[in-house]
XYZ file of N, CA, C and O in Angstrom:
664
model
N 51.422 30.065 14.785
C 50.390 30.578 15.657
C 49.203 29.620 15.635
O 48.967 28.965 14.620
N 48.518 29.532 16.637
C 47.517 28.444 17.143
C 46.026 29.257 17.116
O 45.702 30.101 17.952
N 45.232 28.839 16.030
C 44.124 29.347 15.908
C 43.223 29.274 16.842
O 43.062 28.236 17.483
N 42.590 30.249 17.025
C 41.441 30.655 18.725
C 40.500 29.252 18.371
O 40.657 28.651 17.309
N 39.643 28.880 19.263
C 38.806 27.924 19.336
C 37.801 28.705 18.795
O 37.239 27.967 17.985
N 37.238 29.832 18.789
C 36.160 30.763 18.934
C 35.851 30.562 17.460
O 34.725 30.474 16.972
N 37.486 30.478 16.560
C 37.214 30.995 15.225
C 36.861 29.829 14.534
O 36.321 29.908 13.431
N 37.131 28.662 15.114
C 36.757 27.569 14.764
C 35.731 26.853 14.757
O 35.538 25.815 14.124
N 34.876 27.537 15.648
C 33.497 26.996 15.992
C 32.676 27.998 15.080
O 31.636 27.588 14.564
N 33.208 29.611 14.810
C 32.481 29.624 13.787
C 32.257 29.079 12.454
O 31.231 29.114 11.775
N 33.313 28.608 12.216
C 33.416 28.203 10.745
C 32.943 26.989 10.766
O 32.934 26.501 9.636
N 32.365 25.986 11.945
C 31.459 25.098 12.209
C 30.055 25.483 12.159
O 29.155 24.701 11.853
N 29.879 26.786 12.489
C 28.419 27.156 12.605
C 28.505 27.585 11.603
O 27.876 28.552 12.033
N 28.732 27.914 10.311
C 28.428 28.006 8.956
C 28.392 27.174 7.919
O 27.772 27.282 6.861
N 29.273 26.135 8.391
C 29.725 25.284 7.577
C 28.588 24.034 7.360
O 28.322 23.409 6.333
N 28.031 23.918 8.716
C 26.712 22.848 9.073
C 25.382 22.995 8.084
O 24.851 22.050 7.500
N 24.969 24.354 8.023
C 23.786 24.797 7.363
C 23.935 24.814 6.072
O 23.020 24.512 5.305
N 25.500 25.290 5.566
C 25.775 24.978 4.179
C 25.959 23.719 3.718
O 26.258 23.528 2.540
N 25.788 22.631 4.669
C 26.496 21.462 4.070
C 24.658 20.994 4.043
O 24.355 20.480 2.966
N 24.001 21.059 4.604
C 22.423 20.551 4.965
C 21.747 21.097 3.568
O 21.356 20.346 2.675
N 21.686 22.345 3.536
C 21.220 23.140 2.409
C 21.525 22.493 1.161
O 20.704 22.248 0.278
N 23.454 22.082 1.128
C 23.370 21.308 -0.201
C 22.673 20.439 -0.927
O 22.138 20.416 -2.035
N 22.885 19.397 0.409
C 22.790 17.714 0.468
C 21.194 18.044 0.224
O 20.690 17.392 -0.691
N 20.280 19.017 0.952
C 18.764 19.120 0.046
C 18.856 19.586 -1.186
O 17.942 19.179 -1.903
N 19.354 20.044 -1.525
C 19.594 20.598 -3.267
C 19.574 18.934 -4.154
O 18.799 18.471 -4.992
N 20.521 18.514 -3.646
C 20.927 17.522 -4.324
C 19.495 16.251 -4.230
O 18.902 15.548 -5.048
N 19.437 16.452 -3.000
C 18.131 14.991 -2.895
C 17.073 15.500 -3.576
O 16.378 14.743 -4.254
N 16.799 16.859 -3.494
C 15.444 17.411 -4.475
C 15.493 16.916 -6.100
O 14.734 16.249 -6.803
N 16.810 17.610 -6.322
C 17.387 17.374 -7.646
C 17.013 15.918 -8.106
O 16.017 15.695 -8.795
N 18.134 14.658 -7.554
C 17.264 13.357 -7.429
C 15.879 12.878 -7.422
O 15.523 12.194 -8.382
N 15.322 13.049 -6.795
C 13.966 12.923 -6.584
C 13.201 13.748 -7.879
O 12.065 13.424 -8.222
N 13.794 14.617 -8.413
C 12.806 15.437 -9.185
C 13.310 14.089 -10.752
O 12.369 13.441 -11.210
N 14.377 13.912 -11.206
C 15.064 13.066 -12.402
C 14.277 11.860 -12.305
O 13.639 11.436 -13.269
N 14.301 11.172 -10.940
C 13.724 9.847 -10.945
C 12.637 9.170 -11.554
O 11.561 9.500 -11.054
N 12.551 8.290 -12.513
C 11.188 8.161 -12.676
C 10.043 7.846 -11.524
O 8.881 8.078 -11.855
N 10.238 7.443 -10.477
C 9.868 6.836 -9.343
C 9.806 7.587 -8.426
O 9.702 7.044 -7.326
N 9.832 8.798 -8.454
C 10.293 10.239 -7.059
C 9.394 10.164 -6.562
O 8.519 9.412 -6.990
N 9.233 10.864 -5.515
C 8.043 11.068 -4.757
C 7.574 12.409 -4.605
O 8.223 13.347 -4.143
N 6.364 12.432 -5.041
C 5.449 13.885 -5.410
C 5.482 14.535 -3.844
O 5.094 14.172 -2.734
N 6.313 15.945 -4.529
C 6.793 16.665 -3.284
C 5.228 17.871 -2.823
O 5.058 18.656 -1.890
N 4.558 17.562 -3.739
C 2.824 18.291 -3.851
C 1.980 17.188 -4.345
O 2.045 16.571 -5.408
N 1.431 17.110 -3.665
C 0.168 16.804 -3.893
C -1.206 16.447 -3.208
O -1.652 17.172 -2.319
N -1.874 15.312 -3.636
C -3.563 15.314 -2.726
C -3.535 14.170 -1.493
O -3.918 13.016 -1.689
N -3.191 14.492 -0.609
C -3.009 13.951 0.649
C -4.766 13.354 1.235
O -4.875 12.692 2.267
N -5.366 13.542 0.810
C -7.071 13.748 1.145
C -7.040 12.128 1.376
O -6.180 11.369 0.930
N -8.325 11.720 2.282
C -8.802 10.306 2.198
C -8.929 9.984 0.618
O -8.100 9.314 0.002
N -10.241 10.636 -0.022
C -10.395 10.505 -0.956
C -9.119 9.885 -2.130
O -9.303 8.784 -2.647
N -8.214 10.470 -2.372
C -7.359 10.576 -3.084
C -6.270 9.470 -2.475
O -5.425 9.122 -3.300
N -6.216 9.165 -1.805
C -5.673 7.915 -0.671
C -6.028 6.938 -1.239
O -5.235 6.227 -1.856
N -7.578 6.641 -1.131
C -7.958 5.158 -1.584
C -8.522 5.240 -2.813
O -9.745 5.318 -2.929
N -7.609 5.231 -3.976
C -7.843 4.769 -5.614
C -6.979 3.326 -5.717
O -6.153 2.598 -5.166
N -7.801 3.510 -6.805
C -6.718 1.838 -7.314
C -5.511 2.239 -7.600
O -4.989 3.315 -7.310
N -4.827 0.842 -8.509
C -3.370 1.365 -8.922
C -3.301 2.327 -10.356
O -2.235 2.710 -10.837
N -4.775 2.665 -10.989
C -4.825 3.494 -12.010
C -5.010 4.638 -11.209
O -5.014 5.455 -12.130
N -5.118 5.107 -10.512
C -5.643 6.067 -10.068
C -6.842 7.000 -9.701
O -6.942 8.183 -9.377
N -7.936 5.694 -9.938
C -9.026 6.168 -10.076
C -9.625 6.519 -8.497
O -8.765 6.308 -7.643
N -10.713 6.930 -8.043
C -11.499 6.670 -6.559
C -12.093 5.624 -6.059
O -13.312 5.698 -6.213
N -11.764 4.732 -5.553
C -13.058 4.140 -5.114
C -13.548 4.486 -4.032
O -14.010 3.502 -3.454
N -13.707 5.661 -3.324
C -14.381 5.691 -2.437
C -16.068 6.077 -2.579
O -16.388 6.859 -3.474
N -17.173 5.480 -1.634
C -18.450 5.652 -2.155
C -18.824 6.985 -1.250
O -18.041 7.322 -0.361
N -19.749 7.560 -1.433
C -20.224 8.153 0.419
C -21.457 7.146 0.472
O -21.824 6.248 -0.285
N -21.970 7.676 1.722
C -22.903 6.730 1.723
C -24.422 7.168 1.517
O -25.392 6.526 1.920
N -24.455 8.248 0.893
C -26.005 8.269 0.590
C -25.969 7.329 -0.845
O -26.917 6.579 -1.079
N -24.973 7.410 -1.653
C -24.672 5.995 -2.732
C -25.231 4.860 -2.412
O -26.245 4.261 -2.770
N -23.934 4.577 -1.280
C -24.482 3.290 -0.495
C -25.801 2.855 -0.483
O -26.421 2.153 -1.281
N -26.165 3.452 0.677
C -27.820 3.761 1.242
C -28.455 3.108 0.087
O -29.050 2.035 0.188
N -28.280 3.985 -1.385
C -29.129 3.555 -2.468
C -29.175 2.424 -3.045
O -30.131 1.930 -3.644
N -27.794 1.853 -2.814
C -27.506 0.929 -3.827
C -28.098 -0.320 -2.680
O -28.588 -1.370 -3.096
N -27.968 -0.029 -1.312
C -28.534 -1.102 -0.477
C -30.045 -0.979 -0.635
O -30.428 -2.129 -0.853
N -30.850 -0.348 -0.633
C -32.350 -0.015 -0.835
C -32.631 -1.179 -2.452
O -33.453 -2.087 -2.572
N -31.863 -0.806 -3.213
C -32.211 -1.084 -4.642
C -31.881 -2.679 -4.472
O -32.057 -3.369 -5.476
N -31.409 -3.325 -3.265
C -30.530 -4.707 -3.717
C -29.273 -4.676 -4.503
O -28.877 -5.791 -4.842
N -28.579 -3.703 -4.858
C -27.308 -4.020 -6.006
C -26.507 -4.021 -5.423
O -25.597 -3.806 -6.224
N -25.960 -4.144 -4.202
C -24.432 -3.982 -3.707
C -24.497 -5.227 -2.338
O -25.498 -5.411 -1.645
N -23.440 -5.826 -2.219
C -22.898 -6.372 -1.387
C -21.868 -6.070 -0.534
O -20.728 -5.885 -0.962
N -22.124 -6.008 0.520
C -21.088 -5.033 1.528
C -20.394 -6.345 1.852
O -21.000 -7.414 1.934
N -19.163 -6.209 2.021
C -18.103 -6.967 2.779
C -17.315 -6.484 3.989
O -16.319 -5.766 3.902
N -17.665 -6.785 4.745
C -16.831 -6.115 6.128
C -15.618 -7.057 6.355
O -15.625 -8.288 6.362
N -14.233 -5.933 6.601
C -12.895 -6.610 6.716
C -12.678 -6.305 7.679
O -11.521 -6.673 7.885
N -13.138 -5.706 8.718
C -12.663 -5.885 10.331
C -12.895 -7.545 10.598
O -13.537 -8.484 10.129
N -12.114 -7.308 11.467
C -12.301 -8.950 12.396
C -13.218 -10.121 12.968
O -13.338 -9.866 14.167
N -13.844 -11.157 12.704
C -14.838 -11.864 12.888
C -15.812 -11.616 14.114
O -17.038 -11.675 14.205
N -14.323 -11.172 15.463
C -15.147 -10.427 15.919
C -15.990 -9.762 16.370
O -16.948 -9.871 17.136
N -15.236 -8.640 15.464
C -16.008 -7.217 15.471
C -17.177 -7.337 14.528
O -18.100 -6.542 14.710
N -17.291 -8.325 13.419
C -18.710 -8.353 12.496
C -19.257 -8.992 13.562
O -19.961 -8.180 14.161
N -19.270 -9.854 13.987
C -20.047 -10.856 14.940
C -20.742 -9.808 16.121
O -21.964 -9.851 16.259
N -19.856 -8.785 17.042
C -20.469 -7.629 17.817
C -21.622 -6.572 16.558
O -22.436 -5.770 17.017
N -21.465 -6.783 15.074
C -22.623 -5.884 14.757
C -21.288 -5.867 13.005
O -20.089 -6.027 12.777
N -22.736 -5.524 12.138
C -22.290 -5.461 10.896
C -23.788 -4.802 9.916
O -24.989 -4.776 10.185
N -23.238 -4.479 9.092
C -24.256 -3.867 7.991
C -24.902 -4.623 7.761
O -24.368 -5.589 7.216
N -26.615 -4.720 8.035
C -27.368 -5.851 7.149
C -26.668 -6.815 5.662
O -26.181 -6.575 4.557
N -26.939 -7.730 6.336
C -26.502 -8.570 4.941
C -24.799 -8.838 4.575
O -24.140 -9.714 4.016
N -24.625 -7.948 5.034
C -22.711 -8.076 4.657
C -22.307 -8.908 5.325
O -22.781 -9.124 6.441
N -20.928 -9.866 4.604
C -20.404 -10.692 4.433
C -19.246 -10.532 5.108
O -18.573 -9.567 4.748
N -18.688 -11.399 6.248
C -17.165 -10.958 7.071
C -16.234 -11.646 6.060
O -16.200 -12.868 5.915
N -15.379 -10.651 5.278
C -13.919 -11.177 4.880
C -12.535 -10.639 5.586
O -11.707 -10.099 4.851
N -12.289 -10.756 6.843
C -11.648 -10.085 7.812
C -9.968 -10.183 6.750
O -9.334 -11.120 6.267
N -9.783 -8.640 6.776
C -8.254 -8.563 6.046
C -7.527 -9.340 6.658
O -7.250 -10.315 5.960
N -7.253 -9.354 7.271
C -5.640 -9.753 8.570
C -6.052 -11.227 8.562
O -5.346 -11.964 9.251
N -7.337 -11.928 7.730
C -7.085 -13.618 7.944
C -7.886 -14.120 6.072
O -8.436 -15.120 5.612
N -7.493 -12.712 5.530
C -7.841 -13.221 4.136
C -7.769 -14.399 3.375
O -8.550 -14.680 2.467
N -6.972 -14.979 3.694
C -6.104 -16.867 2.994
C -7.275 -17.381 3.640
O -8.039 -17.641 2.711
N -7.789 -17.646 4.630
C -8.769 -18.266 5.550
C -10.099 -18.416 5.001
O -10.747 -19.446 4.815
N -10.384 -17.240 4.781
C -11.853 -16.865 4.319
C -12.310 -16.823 3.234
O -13.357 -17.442 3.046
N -11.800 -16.206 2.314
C -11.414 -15.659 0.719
C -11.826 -17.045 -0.078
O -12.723 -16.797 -0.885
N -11.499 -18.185 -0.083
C -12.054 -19.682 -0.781
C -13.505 -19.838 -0.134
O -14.500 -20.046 -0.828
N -13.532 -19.747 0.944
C -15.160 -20.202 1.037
C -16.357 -18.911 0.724
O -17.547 -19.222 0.767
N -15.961 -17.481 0.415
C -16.867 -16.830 -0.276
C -16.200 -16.515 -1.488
O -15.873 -15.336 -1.626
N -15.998 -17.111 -2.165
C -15.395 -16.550 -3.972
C -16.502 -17.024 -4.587
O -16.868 -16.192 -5.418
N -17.457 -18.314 -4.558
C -18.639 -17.966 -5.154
C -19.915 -17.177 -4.600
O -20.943 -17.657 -5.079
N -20.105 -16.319 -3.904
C -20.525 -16.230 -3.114
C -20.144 -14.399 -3.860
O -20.980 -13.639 -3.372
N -19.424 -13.823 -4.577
C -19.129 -12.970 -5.078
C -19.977 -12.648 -6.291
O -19.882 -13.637 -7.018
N -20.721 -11.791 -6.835
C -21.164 -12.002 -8.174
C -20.159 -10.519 -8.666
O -19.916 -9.362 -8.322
N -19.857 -11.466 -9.621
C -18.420 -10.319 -11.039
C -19.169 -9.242 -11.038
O -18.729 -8.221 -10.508
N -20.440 -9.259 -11.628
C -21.343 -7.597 -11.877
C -21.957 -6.647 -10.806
O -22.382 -5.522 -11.064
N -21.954 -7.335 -9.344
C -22.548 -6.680 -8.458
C -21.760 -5.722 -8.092
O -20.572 -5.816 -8.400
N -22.132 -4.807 -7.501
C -21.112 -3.661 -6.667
C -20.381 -4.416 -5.319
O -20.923 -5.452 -4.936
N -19.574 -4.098 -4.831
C -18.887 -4.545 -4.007
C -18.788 -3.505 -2.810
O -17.906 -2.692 -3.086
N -19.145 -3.342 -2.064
C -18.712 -1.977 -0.845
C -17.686 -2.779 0.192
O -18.125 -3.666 0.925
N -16.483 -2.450 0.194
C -15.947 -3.052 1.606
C -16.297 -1.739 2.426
O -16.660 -0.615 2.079
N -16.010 -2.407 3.813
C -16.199 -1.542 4.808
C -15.159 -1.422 6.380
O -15.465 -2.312 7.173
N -14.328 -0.725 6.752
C -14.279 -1.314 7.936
C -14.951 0.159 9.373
O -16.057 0.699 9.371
N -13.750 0.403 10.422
C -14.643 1.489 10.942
C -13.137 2.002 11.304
O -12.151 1.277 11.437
N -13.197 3.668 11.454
C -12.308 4.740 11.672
C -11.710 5.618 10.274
O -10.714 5.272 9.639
N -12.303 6.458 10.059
C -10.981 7.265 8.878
C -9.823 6.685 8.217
O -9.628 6.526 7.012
N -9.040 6.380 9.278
C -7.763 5.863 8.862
C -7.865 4.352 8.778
O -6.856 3.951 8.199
N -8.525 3.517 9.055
C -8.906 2.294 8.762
C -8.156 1.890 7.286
O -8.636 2.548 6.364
N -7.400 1.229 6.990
C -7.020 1.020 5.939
C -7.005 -0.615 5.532
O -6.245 -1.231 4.785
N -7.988 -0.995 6.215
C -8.163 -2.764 5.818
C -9.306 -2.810 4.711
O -9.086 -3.765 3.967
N -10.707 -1.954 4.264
C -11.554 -2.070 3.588
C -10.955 -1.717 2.349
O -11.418 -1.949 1.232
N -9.314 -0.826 2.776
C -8.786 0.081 1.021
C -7.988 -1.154 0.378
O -7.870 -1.406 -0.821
N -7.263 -2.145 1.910
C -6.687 -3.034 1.557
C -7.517 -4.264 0.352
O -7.322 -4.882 -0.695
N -8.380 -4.057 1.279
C -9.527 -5.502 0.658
C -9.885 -4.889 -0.967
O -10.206 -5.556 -1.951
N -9.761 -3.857 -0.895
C -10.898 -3.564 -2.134
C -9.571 -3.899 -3.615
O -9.641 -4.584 -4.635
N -8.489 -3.027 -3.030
C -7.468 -3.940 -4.072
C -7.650 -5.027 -4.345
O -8.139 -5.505 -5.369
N -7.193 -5.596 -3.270
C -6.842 -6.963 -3.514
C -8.424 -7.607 -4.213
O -8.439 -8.655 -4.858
N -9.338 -7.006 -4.021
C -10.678 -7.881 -4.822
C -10.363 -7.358 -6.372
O -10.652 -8.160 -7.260
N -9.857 -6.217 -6.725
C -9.582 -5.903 -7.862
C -8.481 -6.507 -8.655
O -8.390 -6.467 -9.882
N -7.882 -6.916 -8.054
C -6.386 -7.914 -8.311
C -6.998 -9.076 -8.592
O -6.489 -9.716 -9.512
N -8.116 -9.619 -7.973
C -8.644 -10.689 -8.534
C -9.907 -10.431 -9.473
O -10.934 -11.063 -9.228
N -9.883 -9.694 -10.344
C -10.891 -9.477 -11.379
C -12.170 -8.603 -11.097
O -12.935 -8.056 -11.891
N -12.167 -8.641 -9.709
C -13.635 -7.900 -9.489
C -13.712 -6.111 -9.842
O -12.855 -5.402 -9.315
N -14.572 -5.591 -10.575
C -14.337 -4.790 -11.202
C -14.789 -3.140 -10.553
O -14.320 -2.003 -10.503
N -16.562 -4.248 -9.932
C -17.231 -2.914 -9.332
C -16.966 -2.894 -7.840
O -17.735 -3.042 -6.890
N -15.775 -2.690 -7.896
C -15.300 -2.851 -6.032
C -15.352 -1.229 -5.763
O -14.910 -0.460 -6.617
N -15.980 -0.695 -4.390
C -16.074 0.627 -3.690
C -15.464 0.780 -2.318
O -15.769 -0.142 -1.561
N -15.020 1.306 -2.027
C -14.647 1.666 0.008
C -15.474 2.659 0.388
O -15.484 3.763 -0.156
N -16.218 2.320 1.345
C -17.305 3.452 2.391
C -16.554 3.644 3.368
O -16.688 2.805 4.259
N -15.557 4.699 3.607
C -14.545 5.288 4.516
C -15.256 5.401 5.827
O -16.337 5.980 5.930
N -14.538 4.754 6.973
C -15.504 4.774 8.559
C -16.908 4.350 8.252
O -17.878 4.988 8.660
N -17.016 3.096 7.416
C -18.295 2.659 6.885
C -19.146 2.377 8.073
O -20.293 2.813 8.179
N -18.458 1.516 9.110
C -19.653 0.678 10.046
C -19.673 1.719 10.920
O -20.507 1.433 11.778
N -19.240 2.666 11.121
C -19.664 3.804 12.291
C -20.405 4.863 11.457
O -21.003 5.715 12.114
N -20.457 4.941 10.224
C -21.279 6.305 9.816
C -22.779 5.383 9.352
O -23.837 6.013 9.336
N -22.780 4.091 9.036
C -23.912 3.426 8.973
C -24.666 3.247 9.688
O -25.866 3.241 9.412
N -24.087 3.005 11.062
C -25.125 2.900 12.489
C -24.875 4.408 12.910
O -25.131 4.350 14.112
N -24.638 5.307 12.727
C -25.081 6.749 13.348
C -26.320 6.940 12.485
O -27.389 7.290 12.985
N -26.141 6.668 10.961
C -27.135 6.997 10.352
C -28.800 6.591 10.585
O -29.919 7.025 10.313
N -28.213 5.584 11.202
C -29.597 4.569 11.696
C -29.847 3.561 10.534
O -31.040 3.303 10.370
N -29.032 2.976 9.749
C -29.414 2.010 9.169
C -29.374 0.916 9.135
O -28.473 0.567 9.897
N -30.025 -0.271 8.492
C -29.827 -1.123 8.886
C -28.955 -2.060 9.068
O -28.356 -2.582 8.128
N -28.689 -2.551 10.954
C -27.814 -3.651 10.801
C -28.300 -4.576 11.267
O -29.478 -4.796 11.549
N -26.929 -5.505 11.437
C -27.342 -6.964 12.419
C -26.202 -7.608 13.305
O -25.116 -7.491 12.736
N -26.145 -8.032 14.109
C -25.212 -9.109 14.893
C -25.314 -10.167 14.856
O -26.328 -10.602 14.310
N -24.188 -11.253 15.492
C -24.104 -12.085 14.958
C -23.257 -12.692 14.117
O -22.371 -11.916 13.759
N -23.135 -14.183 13.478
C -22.176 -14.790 12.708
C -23.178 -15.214 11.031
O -22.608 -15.778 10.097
């Protein structure tokens, strides 16, 4: 006897969800053993985004900022594009544009002081060239490196000071 099609497609429509359901059992399972898994909870936040590779924050806000620019102790570095510093940049800050780092990076390395604060900056939330830069300045020894998240747009809303130019 020749089994109905009907009965066969159910045992397809059960068989699909049980086989999906497993195969997640199993990848959870994996993922949970791994030393290397990937945290199925946790802090998704900007904040918590841009730490170093210890895990610490570097993000500043900017009434910090603000202060540390008032006082003289910080050097802002802007990693948007020559550019975009050139259309307008934070008083005083320095263009180290991420995307042409090899370029730039030798002619301001003295131009860095080891003890000063460091603020990179670029502009948008998700901007991830100032989180880029600030590693990589930490990879090269610099210690007091910070990120001011959507730095050059919350600096000029604030009304502070900038400049244009090269």
């Amino acid at each position: 006897m020749i089994p109905h099609r009907s009965s066969a497609a159910k045992g397809a429509f059960w068989q699909a969800p049980c086989l999906v359901m497993i195969a997640l059992f199993i990848a959870v399972g994996v993922n949970h053993w791994r030393s290397d898994g990937i945290p199925l909870v946790g802090d998704w936040s900007l904040e918590a985004r841009v730490s170093d590779t210890a895990g610490n924050s570097m993000v500043i806000d900017l009434t910090e900022a603000e202060h540390l620019f008032l006082k003289d102790e910080v050097l802002f570095l802007d990693a948007r594009s020559a550019d975009e510093y050139e259309a307008g940049h934070i008083q005083g800050a320095l263009s180290l544009p991420w995307q042409e780092i090899d370029h730039y990076f030798d002619g301001l390395f003295n131009r860095l002081d080891q003890g000063r604060t460091i603020v990179t900056y670029c502009d948008g939330e998700h901007c991830d060239l100032s989180h880029d830069l600030a590693l990589f300045l930490k990879d090269m020894g610099f210690e007091h490196v910070r990120v001011l998240i959507n730095g050059w747009s919350l600096w000029r809303e604030a009304g502070l000071p900038t400049d244009s130019g090269a």
